[in-house]
CSV table of C-alpha atoms and ligand atoms in Angstrom, one decimal:
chain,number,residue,atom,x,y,z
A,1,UNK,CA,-25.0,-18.5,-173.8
A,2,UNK,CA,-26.7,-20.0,-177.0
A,3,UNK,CA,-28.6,-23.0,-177.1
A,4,UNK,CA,-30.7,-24.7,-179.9
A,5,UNK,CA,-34.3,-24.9,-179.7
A,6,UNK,CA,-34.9,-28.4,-179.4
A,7,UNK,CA,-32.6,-28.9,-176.3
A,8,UNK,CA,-34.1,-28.7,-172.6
A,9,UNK,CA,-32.5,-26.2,-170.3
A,10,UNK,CA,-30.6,-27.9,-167.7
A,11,UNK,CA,-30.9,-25.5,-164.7
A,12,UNK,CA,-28.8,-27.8,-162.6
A,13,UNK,CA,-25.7,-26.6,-164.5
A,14,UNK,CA,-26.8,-22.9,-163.1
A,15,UNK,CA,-26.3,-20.0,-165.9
A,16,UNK,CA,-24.0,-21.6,-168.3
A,17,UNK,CA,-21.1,-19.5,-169.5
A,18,UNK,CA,-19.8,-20.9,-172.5
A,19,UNK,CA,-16.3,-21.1,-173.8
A,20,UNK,CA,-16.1,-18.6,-176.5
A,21,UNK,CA,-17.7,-15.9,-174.3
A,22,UNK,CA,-15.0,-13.2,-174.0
A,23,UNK,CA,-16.5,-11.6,-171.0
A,24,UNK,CA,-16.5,-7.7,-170.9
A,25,UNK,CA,-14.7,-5.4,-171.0
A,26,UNK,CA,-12.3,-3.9,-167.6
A,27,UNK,CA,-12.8,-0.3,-169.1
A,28,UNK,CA,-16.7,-0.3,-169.0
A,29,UNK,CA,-16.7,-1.3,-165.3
A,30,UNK,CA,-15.1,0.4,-162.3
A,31,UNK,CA,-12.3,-2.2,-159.8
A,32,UNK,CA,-9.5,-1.2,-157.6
A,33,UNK,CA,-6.6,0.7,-159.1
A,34,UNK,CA,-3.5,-1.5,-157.6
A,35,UNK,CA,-5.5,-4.8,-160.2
A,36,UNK,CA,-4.7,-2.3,-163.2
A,37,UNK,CA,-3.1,-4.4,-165.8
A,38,UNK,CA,-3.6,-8.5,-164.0
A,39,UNK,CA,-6.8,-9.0,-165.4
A,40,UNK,CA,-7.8,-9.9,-168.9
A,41,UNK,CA,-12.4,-9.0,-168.5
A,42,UNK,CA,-14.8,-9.1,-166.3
A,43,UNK,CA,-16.4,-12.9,-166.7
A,44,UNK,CA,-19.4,-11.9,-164.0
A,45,UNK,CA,-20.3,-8.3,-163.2
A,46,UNK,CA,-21.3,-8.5,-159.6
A,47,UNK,CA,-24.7,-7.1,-159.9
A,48,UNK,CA,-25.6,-11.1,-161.8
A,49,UNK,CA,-23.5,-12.2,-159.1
A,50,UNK,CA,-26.4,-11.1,-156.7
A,51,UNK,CA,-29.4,-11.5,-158.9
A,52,UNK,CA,-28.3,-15.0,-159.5
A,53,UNK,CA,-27.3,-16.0,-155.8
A,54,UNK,CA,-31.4,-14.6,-154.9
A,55,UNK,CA,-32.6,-17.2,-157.1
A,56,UNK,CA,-30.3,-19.7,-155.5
A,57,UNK,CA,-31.8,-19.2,-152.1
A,58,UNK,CA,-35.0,-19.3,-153.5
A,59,UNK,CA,-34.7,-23.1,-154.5
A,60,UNK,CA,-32.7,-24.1,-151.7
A,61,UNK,CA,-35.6,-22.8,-149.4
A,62,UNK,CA,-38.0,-24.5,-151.6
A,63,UNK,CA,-36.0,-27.9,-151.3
A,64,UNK,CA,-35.1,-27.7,-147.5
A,65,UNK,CA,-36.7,-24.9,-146.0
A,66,UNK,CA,-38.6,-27.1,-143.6
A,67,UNK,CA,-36.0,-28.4,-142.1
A,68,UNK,CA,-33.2,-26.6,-139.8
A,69,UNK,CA,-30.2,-25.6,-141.5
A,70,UNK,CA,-26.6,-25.9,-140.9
A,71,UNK,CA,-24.5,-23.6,-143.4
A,72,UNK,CA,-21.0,-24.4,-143.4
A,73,UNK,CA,-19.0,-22.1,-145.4
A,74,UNK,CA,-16.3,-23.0,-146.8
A,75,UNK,CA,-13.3,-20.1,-146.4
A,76,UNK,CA,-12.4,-18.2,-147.2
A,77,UNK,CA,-13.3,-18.0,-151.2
A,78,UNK,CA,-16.8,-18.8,-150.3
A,79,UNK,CA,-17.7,-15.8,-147.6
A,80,UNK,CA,-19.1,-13.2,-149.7
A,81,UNK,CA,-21.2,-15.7,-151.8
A,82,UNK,CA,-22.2,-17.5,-148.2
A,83,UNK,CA,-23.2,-14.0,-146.8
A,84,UNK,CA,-25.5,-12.8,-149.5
A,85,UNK,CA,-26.5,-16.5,-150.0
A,86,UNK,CA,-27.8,-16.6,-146.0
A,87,UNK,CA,-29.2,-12.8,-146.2
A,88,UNK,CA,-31.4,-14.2,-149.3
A,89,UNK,CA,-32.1,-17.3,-146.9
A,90,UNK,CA,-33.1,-14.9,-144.2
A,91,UNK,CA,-35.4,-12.8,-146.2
A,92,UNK,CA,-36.9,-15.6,-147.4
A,93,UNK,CA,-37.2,-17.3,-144.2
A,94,UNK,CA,-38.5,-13.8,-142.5
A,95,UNK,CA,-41.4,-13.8,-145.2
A,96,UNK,CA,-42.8,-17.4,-144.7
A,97,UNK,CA,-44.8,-18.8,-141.8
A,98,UNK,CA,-42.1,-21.3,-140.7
A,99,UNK,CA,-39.3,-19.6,-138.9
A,100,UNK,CA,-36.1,-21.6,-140.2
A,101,UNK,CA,-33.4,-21.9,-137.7
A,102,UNK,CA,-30.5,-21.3,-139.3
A,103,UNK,CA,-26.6,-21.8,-138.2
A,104,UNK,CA,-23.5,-20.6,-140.1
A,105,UNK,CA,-20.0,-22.1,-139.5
A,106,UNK,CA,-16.9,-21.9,-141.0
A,107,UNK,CA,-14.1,-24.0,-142.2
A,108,UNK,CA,-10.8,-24.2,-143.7
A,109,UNK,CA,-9.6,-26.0,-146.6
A,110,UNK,CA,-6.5,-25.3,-148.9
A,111,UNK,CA,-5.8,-26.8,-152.3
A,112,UNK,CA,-4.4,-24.6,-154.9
A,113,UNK,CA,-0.7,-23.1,-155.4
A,114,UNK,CA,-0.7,-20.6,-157.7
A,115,UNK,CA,-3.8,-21.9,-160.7
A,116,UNK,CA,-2.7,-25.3,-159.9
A,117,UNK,CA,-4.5,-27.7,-157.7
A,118,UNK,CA,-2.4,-29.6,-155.3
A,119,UNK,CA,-4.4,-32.4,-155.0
A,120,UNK,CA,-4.2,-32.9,-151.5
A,121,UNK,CA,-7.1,-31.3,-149.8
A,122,UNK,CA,-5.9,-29.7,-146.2
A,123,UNK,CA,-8.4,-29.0,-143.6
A,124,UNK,CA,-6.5,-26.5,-141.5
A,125,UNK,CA,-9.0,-25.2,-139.6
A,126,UNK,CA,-12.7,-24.5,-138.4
A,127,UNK,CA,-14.7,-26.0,-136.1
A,128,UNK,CA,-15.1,-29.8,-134.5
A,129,UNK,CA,-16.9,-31.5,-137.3
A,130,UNK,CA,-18.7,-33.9,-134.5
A,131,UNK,CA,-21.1,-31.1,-134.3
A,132,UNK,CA,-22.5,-32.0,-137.7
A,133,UNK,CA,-23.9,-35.2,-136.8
A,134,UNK,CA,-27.5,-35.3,-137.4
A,135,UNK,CA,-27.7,-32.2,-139.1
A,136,UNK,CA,-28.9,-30.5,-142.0
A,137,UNK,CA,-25.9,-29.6,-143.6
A,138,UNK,CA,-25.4,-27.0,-146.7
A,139,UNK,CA,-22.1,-26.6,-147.8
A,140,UNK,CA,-21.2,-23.6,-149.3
A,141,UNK,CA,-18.1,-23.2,-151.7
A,142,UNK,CA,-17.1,-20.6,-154.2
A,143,UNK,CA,-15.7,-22.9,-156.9
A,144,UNK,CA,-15.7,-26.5,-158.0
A,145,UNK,CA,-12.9,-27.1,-160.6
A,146,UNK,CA,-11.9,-30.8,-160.7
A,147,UNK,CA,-13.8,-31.5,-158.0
A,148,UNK,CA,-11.3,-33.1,-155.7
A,149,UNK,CA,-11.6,-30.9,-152.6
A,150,UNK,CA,-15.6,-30.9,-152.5
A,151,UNK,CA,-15.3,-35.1,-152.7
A,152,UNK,CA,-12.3,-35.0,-149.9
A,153,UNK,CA,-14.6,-32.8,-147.8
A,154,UNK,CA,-17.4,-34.8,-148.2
A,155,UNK,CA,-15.9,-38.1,-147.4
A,156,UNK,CA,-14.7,-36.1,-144.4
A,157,UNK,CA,-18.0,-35.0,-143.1
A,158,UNK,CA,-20.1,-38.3,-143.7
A,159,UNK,CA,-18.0,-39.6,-140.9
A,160,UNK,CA,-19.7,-37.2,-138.8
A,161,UNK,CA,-23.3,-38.9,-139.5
A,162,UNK,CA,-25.1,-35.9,-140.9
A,163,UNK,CA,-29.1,-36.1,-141.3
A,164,UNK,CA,-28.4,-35.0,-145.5
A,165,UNK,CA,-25.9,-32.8,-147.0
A,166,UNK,CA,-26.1,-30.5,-150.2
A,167,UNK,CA,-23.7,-28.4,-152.0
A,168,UNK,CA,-24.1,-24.8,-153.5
A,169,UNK,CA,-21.2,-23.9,-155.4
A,170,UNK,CA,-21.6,-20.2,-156.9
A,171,UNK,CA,-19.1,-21.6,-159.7
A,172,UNK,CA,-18.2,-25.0,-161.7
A,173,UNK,CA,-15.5,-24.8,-164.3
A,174,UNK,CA,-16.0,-26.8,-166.9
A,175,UNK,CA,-12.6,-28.9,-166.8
A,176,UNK,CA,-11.6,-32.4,-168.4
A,177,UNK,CA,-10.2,-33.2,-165.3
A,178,UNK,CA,-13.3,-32.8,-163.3
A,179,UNK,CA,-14.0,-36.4,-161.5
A,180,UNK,CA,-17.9,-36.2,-162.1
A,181,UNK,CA,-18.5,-34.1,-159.0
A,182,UNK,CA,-21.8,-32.1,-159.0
A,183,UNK,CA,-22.9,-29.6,-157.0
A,184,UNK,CA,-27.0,-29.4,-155.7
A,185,UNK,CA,-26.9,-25.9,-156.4
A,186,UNK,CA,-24.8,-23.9,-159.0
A,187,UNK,CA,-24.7,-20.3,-159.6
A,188,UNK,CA,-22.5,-20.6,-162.9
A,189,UNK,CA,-21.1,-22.6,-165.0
A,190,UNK,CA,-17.9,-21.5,-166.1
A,191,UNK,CA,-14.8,-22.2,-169.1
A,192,UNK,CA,-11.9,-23.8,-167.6
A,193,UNK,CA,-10.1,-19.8,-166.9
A,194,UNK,CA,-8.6,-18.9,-163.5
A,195,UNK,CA,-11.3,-16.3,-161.9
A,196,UNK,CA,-10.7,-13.8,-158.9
A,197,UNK,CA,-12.5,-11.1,-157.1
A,198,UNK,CA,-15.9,-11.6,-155.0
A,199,UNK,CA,-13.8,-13.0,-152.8
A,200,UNK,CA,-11.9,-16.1,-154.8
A,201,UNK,CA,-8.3,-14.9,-154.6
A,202,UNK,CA,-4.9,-16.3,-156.4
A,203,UNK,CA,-2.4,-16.8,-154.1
A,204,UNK,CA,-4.5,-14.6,-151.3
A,205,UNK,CA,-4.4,-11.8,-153.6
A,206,UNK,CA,-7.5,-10.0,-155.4
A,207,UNK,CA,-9.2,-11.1,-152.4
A,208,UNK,CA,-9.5,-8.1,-150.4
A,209,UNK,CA,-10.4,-9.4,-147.4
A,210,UNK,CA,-9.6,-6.5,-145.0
A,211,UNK,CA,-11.6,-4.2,-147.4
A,212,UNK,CA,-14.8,-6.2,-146.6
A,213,UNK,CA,-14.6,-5.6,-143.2
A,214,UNK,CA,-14.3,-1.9,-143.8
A,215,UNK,CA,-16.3,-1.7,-146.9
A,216,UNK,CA,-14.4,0.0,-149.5
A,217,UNK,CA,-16.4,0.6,-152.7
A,218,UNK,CA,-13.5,-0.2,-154.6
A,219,UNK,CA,-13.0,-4.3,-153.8
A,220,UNK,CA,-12.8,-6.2,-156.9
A,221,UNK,CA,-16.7,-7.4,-156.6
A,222,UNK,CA,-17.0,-8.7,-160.1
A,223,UNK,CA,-15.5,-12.3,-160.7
A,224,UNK,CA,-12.4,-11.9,-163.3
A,225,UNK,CA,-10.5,-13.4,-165.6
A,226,UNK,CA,-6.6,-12.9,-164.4
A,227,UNK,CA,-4.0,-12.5,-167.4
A,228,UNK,CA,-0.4,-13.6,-167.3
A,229,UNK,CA,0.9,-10.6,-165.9
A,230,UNK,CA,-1.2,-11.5,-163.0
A,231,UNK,CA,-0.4,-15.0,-162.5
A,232,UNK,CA,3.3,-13.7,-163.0
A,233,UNK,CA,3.4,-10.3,-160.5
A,234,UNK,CA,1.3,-13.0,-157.9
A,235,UNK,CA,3.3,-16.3,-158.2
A,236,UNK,CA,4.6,-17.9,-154.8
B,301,IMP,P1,-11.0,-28.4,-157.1
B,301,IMP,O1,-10.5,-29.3,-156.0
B,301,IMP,O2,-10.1,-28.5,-158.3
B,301,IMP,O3,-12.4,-28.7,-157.4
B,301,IMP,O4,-10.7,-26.9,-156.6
B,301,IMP,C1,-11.6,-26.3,-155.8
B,301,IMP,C2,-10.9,-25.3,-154.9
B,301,IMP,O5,-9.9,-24.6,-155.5
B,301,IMP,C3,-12.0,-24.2,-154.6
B,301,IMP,O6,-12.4,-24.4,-153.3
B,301,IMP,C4,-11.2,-22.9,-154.8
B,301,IMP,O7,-10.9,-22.4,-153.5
B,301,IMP,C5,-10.0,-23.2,-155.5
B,301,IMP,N1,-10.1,-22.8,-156.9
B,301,IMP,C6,-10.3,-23.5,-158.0
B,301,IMP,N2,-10.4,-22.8,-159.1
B,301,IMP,C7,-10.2,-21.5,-158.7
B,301,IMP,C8,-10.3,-20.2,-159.4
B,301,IMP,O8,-10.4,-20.1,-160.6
B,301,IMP,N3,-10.1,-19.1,-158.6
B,301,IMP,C9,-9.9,-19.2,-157.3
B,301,IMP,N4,-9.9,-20.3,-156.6
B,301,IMP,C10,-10.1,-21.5,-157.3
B,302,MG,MG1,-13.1,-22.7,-152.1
């Protein structure tokens, strides 16, 4: 997280994460038993997670917030960072004079096979996308790696005529094969390492999906660097 003096902060890359960082430790932090021996470190703790996400909402209000807003949340790796995102969006809304309407949708996309991306981008489901048209749309993702799917679902929804779309993306990977993609809004910016946990699975695993509904205090809530053993037990 070092930078020299003389260089200007570039917020738009969020908090930058750099390469040699080697995260911290599994043992100082607590995560669900059956993940004992998959991960390599905690890359995020999820109490940054959160802080950082409430200063998220804060700019995107300041950018948007007088216009109605139409979140579409891209599942299902983006649902915890959409929820607290739009409860920070709330709470902000809630303690201004303008009342911002906001909607939350949901789609569908699919990508990646095991850490590779398939570069195909399939929408397989969500809602009619003709509803967006003249809309202010916020798309909410949990991670842009080469950027291929955020590009394919944006060429899909400026068919639909939006009034303006932006992007949050709680994470960009830093990744030579990225295609120049960039997000309004970024939480982190990452190494080029396959995370999980806070919702971004591998293979639908770390995930924890049905423990969100139920809240279990044990879901893997940090974001985490998976080892070989991981990628190995988890392959399809
Ligand atoms: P891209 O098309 O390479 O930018 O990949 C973006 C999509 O792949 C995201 O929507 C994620 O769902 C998924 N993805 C990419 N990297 C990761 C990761 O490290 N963990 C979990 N999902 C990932
Ligand atoms: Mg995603």
């Amino acid at each position: 997280m070092a930078r020299s003096s003389d260089e200007a902060p570039d917020y738009g890359r969020g908090v930058v994460i750099l390469d040699n960082w080697p995260g911290y430790d599994l043992n100082l932090f607590t995560y669900p038993q059956h993940y004992y021996g998959d991960l390599d470190s905690v890359l995020i703790p999820h109490g940054i997670i959160v802080d950082r996400i409430e200063r998220l909402a804060k700019d995107i209000m300041k950018d948007i917030g007088n216009c109605d807003i139409m979140v579409l949340c891209v599942l299902k790796g983006g649902y915890k960072f959409c929820a607290d995102l739009v409860e920070h969006l709330k709470n902000i809304s809630r303690n201004s004079d303008r009342f911002v309407s906001m909607k939350v949708d949901f789609i569908r996309l699919k990508s990646y096979k095991n850490d590779q991306s398939m570069g195909e981008m399939q929408i397989i489901g969500g809602e009619d996308l003709s509803t967006l048209a003249g809309k202010n749309v916020l798309i909410v993702e949990d991670v842009v790696g080469t950027g291929r799917t955020m590009t394919a679902l944006l060429g899909n929804i400026r068919k639909y005529k939006p009034n303006m779309i932006k992007v949050a993306s709680l994470l960009v990977k830093r990744t030579p094969r990225c295609d120049g993609f960039r997000p309004d809004y970024v939480g982190f910016e990452i190494p080029n390492v396959f995370v999980v946990g806070y919702a971004l699975d591998y293979n639908e695993y770390f995930r924890d999906l049905n423990e969100l509904v139920h809240f279990d205090p044990l879901l893997l809530q940090h974001i985490c660097v998976i080892n070989e053993h991981g990628k190995e037990k988890y392959r399809v």
